[in-house]
XYZ file of C-alpha atoms in Angstrom:
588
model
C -123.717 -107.516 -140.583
C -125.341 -104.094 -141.110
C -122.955 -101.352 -143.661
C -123.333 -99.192 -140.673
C -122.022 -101.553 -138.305
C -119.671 -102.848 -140.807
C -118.457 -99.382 -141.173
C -117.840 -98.091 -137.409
C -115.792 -101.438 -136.993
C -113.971 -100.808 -140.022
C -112.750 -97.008 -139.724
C -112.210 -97.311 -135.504
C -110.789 -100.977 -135.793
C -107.981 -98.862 -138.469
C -107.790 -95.908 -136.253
C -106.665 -98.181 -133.314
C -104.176 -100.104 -135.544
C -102.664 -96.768 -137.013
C -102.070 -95.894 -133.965
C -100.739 -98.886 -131.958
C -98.117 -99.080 -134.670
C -96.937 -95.556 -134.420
C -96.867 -95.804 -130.379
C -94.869 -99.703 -130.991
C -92.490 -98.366 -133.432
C -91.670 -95.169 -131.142
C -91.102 -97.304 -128.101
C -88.623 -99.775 -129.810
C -86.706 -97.144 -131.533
C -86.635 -95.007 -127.550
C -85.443 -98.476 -125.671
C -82.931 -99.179 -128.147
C -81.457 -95.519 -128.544
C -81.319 -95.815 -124.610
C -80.421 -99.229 -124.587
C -77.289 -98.235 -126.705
C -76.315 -94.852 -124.641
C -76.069 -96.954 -121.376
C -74.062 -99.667 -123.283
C -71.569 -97.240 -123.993
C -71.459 -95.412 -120.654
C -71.152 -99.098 -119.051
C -67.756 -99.815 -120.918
C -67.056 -96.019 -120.592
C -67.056 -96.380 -116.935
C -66.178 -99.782 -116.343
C -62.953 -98.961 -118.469
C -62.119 -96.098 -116.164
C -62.550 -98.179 -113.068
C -60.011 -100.960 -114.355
C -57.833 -97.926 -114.909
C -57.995 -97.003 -111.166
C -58.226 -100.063 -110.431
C -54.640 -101.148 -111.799
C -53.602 -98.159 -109.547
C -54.450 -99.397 -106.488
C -52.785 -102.834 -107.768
C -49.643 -101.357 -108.678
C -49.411 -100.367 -104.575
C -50.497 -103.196 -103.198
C -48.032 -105.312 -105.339
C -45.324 -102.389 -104.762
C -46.629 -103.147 -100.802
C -45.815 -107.071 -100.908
C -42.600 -106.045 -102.955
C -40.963 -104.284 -100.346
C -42.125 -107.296 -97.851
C -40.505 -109.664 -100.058
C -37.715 -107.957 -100.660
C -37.336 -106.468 -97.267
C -33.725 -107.442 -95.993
C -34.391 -106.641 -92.155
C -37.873 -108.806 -92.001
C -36.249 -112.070 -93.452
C -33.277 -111.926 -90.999
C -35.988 -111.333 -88.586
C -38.127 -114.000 -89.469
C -34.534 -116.338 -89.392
C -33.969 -116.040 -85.775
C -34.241 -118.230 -83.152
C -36.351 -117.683 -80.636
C -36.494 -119.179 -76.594
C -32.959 -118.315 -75.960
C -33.394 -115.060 -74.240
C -36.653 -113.647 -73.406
C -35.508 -110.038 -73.782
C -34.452 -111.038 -77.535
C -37.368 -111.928 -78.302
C -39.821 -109.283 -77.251
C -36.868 -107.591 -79.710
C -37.792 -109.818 -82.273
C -41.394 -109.134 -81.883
C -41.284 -105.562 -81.594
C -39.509 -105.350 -84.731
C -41.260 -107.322 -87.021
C -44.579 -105.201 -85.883
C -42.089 -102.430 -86.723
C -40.961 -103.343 -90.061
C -45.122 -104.636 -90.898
C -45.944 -100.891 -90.037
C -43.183 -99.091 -91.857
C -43.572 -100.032 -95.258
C -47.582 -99.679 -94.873
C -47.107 -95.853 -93.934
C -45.286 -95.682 -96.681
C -48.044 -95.974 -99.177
C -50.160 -93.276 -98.264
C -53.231 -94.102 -101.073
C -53.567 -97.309 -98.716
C -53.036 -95.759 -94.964
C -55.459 -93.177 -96.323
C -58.215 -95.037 -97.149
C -57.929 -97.619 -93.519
C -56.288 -100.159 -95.687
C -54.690 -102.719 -93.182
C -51.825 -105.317 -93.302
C -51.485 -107.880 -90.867
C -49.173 -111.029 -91.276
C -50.145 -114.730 -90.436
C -46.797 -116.520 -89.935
C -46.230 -120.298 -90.620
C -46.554 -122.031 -87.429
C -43.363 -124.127 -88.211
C -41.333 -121.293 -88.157
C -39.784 -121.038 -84.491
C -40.738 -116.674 -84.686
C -44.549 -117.931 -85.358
C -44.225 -119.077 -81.578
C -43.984 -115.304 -80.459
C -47.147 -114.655 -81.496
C -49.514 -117.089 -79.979
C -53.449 -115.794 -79.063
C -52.150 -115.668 -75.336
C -49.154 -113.012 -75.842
C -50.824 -111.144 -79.041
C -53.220 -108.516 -78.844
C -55.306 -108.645 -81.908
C -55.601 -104.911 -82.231
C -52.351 -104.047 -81.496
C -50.052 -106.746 -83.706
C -49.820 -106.738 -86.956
C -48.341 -110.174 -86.900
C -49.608 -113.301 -86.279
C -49.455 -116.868 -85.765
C -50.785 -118.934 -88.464
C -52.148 -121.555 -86.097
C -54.914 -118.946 -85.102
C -56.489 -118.614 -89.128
C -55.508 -122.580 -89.704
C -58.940 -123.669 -90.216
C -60.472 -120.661 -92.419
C -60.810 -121.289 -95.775
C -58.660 -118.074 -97.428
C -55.969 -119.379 -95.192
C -55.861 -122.766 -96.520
C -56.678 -121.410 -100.408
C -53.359 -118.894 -100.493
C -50.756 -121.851 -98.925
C -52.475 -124.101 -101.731
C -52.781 -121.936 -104.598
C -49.765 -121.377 -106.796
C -50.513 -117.895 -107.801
C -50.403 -117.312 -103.903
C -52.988 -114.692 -104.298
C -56.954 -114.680 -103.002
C -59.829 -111.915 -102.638
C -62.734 -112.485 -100.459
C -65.284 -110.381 -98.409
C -64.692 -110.448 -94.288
C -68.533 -109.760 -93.813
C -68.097 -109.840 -89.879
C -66.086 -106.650 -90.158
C -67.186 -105.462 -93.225
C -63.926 -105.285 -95.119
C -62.781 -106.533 -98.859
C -59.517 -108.458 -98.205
C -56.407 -109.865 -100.198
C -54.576 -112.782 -99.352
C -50.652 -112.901 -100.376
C -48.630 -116.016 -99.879
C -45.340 -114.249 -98.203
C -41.808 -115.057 -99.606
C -38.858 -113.116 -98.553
C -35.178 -113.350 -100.128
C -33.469 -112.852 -96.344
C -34.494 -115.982 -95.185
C -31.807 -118.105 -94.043
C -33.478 -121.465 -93.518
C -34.645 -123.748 -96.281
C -37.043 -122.523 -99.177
C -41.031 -123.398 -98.031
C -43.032 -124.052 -100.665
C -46.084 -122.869 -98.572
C -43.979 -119.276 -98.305
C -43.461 -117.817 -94.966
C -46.585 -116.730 -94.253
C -49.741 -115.350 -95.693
C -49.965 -111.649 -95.405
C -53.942 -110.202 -95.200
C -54.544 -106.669 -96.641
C -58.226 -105.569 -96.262
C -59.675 -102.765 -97.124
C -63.586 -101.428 -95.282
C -66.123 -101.541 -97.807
C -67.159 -98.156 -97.433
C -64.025 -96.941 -98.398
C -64.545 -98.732 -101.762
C -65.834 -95.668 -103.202
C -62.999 -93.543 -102.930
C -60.817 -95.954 -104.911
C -63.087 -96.911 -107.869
C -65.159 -94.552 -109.592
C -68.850 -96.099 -108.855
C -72.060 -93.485 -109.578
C -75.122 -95.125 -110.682
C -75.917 -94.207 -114.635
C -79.850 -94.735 -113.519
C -81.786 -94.805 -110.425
C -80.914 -98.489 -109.564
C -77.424 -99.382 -111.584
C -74.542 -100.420 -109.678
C -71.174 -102.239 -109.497
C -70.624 -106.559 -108.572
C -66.842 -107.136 -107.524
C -66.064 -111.184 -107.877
C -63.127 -113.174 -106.892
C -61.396 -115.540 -108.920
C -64.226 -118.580 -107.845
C -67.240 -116.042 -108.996
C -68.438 -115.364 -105.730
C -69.493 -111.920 -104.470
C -66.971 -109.613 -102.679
C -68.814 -106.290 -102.888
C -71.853 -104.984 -103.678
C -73.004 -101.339 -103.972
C -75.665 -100.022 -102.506
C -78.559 -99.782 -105.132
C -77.818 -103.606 -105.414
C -78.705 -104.593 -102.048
C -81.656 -107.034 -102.576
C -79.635 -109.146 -105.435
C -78.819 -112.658 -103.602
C -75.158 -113.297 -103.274
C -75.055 -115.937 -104.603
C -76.632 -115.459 -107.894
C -74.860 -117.275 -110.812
C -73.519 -114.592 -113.638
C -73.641 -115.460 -117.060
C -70.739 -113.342 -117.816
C -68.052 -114.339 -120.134
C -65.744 -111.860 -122.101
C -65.448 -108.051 -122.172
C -68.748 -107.511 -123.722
C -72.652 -106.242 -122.737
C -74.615 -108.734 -122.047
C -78.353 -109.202 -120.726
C -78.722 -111.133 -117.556
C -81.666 -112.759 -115.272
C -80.553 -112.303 -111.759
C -83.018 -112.574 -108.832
C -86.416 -112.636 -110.778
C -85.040 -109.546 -112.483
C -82.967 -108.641 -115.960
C -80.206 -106.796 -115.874
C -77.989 -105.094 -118.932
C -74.172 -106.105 -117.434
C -71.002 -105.535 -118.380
C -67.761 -106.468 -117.013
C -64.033 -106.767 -116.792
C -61.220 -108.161 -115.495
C -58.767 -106.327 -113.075
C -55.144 -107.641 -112.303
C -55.725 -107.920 -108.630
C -57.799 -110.857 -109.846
C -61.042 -109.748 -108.793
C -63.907 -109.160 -111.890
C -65.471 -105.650 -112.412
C -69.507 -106.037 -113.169
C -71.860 -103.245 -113.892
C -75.291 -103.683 -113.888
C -77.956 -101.943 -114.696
C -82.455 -102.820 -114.208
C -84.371 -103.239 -117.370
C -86.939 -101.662 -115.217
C -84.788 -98.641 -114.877
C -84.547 -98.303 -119.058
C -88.297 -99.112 -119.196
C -88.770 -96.260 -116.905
C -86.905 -93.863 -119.216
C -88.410 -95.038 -122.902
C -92.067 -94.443 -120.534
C -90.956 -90.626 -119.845
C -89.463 -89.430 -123.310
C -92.813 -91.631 -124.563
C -95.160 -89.005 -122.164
C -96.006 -86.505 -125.148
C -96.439 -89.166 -127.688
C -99.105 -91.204 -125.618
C -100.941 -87.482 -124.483
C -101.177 -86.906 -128.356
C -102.722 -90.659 -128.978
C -105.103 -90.144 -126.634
C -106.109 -86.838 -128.278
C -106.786 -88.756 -131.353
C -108.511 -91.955 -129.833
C -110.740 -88.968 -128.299
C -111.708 -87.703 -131.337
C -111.478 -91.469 -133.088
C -114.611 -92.292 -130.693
C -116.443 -89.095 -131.252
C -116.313 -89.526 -135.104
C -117.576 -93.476 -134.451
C -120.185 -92.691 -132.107
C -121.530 -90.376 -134.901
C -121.721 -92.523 -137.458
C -122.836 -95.328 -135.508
C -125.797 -93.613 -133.755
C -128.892 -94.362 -136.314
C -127.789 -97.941 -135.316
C -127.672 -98.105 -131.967
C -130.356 -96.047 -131.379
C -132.708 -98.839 -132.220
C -131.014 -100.431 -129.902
C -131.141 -98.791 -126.992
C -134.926 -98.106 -127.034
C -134.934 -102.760 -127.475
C -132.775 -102.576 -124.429
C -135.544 -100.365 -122.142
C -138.418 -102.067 -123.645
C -136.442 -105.201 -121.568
C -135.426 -103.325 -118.683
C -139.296 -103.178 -118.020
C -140.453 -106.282 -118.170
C -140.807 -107.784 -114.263
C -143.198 -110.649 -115.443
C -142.622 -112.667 -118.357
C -145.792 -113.747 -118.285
C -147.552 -110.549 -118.355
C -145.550 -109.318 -121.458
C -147.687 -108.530 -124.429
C -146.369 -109.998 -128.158
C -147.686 -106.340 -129.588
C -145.039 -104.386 -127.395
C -142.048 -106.268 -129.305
C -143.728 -106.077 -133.041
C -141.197 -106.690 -135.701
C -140.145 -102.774 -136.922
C -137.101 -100.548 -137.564
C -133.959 -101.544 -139.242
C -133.624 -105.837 -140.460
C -131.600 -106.752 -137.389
C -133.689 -104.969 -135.240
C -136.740 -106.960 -136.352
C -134.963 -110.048 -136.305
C -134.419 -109.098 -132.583
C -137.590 -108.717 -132.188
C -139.138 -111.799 -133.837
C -136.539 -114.101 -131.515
C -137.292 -112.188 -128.558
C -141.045 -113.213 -128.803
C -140.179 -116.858 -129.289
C -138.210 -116.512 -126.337
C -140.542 -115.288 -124.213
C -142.540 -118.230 -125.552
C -139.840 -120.699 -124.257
C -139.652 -118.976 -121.161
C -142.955 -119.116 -120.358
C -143.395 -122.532 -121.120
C -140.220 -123.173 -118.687
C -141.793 -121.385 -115.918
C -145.187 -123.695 -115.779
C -142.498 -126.963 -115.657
C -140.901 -125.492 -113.118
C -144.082 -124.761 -111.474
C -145.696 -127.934 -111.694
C -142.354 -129.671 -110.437
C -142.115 -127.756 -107.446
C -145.972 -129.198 -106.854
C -145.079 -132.387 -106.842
C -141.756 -132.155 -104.880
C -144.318 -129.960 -102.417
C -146.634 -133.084 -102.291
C -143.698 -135.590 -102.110
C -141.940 -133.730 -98.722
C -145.733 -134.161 -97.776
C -146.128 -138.070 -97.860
C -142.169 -137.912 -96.569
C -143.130 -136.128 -93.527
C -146.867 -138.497 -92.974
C -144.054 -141.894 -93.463
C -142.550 -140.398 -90.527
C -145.207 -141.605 -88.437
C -144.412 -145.409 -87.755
C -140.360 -144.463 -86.908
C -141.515 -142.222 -84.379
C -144.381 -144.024 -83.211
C -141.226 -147.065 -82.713
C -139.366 -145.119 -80.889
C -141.939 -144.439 -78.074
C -142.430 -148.388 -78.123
C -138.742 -148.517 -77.305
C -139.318 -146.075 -74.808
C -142.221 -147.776 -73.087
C -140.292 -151.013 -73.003
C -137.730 -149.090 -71.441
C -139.371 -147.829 -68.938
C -141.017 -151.460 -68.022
C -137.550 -153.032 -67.728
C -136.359 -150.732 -65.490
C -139.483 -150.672 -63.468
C -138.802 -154.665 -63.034
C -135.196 -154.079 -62.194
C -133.773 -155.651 -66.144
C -131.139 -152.661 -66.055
C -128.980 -154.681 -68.725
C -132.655 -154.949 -71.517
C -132.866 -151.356 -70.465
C -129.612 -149.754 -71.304
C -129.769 -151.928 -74.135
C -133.188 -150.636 -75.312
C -132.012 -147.339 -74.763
C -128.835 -147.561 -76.953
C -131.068 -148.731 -80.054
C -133.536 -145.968 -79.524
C -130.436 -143.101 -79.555
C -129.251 -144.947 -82.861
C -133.341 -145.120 -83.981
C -133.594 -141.184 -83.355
C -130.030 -139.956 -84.543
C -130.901 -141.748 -87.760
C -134.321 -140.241 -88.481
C -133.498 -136.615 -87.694
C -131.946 -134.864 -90.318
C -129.761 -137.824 -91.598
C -127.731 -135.451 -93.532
C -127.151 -132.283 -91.260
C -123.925 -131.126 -89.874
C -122.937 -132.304 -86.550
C -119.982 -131.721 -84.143
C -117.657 -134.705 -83.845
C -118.692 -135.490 -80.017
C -122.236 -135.719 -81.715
C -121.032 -138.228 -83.826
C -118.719 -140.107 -81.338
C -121.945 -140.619 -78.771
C -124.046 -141.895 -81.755
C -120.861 -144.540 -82.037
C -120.501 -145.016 -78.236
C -124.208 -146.558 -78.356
C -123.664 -148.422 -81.587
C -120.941 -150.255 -79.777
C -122.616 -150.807 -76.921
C -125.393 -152.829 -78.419
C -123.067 -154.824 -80.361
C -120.420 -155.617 -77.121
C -123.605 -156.956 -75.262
C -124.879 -158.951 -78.699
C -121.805 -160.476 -79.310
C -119.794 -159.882 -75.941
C -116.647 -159.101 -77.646
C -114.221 -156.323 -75.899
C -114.323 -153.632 -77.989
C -113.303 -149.767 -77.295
C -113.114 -146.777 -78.514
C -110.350 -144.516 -78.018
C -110.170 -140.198 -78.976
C -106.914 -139.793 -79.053
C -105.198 -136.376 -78.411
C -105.640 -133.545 -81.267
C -108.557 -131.042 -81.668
C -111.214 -131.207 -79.647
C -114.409 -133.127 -80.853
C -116.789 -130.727 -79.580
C -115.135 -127.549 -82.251
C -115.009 -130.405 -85.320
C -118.228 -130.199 -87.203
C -118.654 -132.895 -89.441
C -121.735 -134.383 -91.405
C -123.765 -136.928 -89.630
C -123.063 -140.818 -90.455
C -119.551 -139.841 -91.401
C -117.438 -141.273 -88.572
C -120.031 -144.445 -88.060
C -119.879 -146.137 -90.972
C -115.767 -146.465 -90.654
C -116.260 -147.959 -87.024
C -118.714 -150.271 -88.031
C -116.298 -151.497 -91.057
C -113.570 -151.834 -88.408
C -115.827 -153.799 -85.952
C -117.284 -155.959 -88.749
C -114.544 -156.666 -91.077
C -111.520 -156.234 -88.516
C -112.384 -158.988 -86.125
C -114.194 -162.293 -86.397
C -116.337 -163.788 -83.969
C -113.847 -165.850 -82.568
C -111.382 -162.684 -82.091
C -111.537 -161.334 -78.235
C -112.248 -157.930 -79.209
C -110.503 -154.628 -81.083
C -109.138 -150.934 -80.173
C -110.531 -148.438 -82.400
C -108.376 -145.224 -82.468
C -110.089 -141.580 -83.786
C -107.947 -138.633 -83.708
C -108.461 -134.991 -85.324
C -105.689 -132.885 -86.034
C -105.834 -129.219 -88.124
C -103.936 -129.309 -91.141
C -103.325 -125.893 -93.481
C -106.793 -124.658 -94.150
C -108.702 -127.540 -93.176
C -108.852 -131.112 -90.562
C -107.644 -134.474 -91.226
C -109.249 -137.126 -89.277
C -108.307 -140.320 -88.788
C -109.656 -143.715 -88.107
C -107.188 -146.835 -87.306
C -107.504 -150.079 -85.566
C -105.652 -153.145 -83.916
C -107.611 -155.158 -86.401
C -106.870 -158.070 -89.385
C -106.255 -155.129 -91.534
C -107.308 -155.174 -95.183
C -105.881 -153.771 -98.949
C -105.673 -150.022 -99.118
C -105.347 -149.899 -102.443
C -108.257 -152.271 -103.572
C -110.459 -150.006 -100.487
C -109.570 -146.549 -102.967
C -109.797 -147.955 -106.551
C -113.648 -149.124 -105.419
C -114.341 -145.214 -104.067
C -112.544 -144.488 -107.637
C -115.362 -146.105 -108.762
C -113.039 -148.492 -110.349
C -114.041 -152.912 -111.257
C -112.272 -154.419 -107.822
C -113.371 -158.090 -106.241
C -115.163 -156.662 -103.182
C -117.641 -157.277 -101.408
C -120.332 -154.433 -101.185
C -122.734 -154.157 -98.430
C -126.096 -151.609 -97.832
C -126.392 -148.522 -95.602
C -124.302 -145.513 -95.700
C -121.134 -147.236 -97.487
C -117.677 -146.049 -97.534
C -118.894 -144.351 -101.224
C -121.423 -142.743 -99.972
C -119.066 -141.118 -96.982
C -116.914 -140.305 -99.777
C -119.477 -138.777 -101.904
C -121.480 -136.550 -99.251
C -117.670 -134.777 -98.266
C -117.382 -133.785 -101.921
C -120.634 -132.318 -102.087
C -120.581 -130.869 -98.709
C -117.164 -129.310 -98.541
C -116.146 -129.518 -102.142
C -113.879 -131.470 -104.737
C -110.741 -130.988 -102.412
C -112.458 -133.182 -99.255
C -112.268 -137.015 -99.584
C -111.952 -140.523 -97.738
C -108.721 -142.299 -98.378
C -107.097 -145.547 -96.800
C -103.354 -146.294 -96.599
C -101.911 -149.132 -94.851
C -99.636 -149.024 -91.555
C -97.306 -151.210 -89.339
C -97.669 -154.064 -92.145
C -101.412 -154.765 -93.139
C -103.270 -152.972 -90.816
C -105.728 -149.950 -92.158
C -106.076 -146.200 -91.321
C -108.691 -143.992 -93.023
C -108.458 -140.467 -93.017
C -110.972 -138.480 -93.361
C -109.706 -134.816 -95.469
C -112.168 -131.817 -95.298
C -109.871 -128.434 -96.075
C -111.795 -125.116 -95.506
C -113.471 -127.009 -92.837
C -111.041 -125.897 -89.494
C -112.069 -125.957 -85.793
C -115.855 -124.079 -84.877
């Protein structure tokens, strides 16, 4: 390596490094500063909203208080009922009544469209006041609990022995707390179960208003979960995280988190109505932040990689100089063979007459190259030449087939006629362009008149059936792809002593490409052994000539690529199917 070259590397490979480092160092000292400022103003907030949080607690358990202890509702809930119909529209009224009056009372809930509705136990006799057909759900604030029996908060309060759940009502949009219902009035027996659930719920839109939630960045936002760890609420800038992402959260503490493809800087905490408090907050968003405070710096690197290049390209310019008038002495040259050796004379700086001197004996090599292709292409010239002159006695067989034909019809031998006919199709299918693309009707004609030479040889019944799929005429195919399989089902699928076979072809589109596939009512044979010999793998079978089940194989690959293939699999006990894969290849 030359000083000079030595030197430009040197002084801009150092430049680059300076100042990579300085840009690295500023960025992880800008995401961590940040990193720790929305740490703090997490907990700072989160801590605010479990204070308001044990606000609207201390109501809603002041709420179920005054239900418990209400003296009026459990004498209510004691009577009997049937006696006297007047009584007990009474008895309903009133227990709306007394549902109503202590929820007015609390005017943080009523304010906010916080609701309280009560399920009552359906062995209770009052519970039968308050079926579906006398209750209008709008109106009553008291239930039966035959009408909830089969929901799942239902069955999770009358369970539980805290007698408490939180879950999201997504039909109506509304966060909702289940309380099992005791009340010291009652005059029958003490229920385990309680009386009754009572359901508070709350419309998520109103959410706001209690808890202090304002995004600290463009995307942050608050998680509410239930005592399970499911999802109850989620605001707004959260939207696309799924529900039911797991969270990693354990403890008071900031954490980082991998939710939905994305990573998140959380926080949370627990508040006594039993729900859990997370904040989140995007890397993305914090990324975005350290990128705009980082604005100035990169402007000012840029500067200096500006004038980093300027200083290199001066120092570096007696170099490439030499260079560049190598490069348009190349640019010229059209004709390797008209290139003179005195045009690329060894001068200028040592590498640049080392250039030189290999570019001369590479024009050497290249010249040489160019007669061996030359001389190559003369022969292959001359070998399509005798190709095209061998042509002559197939062709000239083919009008003998014709002629024949001709006589036997003249002298009324219509069965030597259709039969001299068949073999001259297969004759002049086979000598024109044995390797060009055909449509799959093409193909299926060519096998049509295969089989009906062979039927009258050996006058075995054997048909072919196209079952339904794509249509034949939009498949294109190479030719001698389809034959080979039929003739390997006619051959090895029957003996002579068998009264004939049904050969099945069907072609269906598959993503990108067709399958088709080849069956038959034959003897069958092994699958397995049929792929590990196109595997190219040592198997006991018995090989014949023409185009073999190889050479099918072989002429997809190099026709449609490494993706198309021949494979057999076995079906309804031994017999064989071979389908036929070529992907890129769909309907014409």
């Amino acid at each position: 390596m030359s000083i000079t070259k030595r030197t430009f590397l040197s002084i801009g490979g150092l430049f680059c490094l300076v100042l990579l480092a300085l840009n690295a160092a500023t960025y992880l000292l800008f995401r961590q500063s940040i990193t720790r400022q929305l740490i703090t103003s997490q907990e700072a907030v989160t801590e605010a909203n479990v204070q308001l949080s044990h606000v609207f607690t201390q109501t809603t358990d002041k709420l179920i208080y005054q239900y418990t202890s209400d003296t009026e509702l459990g004498e209510l809930l004691s009577r009997p009922v049937g006696r006297d119909e007047l009584e007990d529209l009474n008895t309903k009224s009133l227990l709306n009544s007394r549902m109503t009056y202590h929820l007015n009372a609390e005017n943080l809930l009523t304010n906010n469209g916080f609701r309280m509705e009560l399920y009552l136990d359906p062995a209770l006799p009052v519970s039968g006041l308050f079926t579906p057909e006398n209750t209008i759900p709008n109106v009553s604030r008291v239930f039966s609990g035959d009408t909830v029996a089969d929901t799942e908060w239902y069955r999770t309060v009358r369970g539980s022995t805290q007698g408490r759940y939180v879950f999201l009502d997504e039909t109506r949009q509304r966060l909702c707390f289940a309380f099992k219902l005791q009340n010291s009035a009652y005059a029958g027996a003490h229920r385990k179960e309680g009386l009754g659930v009572l359901l508070g719920s709350l419309p998520l839109d109103r959410l706001p208003n209690l808890l202090s939630i304002f995004p600290l960045t463009e995307h942050s936002g608050f998680l509410l979960l239930n005592r399970q760890g499911r999802q109850v609420f989620c605001s707004e800038n959260l939207d696309e995280l799924p529900m039911d992402a797991p969270l990693p959260l354990s403890g008071e503490t900031s954490t980082r988190l991998d939710l939905g493809g994305q990573r998140f800087l959380g926080t949370a905490a627990n508040l006594e109505s039993g729900l859990r408090l997370v904040f989140l907050t995007p890397y993305s968003d914090i990324t975005g932040q350290v990128w705009g405070m980082m604005s100035p710096y990169l402007l000012c690197s840029a500067v200096f990689l500006a004038l980093g290049v300027l200083v290199a390209l001066g120092l570096s310019a007696q170099v490439s100089r030499p260079v560049v008038q190598f490069t348009r002495k190349l640019e010229a040259i059209r004709d390797t063979r008209s290139v003179r050796p005195e045009t690329f004379a060894p001068q200028g700086p040592r590498e640049i007459r080392q250039l030189n001197r290999s570019f001369g004996e590479l024009i050497g090599r290249v010249n040489a190259l160019i007669e061996e292709v030359t001389r190559k292409e003369d022969q292959r010239r001359e070998s399509e030449l005798r190709a095209l002159q061998a042509q002559i006695n197939p062709h000239f067989m083919l009008n003998a087939m014709n002629a024949v034909n001709y006589m036997a019809l003249a002298r009324g031998e219509d069965d030597i006629a259709a039969t001299v006919d068949s073999i001259a199709s297969l004759m002049r299918y086979s000598i024109t362009e044995p390797d060009r693309l055909v449509t799959m009707s093409t193909e299926l004609d060519n096998i049509r008149e295969y089989i009906a030479v062979y039927v009258l040889r050996f006058r075995q019944d054997i048909r072919l059936e196209v079952l339904p799929g794509l249509d034949p005429a939009q498949v294109v195919i190479p030719k001698f792809t389809l034959q080979p399989l039929v003739e390997n089902s006619i051959r090895h699928g029957i003996t002579r002593q068998d009264p004939g076979i049904v050969i099945r072809i069907r072609a269906v589109e598959t993503g990108g490409g067709v399958c088709i596939e080849v069956t038959d009512t034959g003897r069958g044979a092994d699958a397995a052994l049929l792929n590990d010999y196109l595997d190219y793998r040592q198997v006991d079978l018995k090989v014949t000539h023409g185009f073999g089940i190889r050479n099918v194989n072989e002429r997809l690959q190099l026709r449609f690529g490494p993706g198309s293939h021949l494979r057999y699999a076995n079906y309804e006990g031994g017999r064989l199917l071979a389908r036929l894969t070529l992907p890129g290849s769909g309907p014409a």
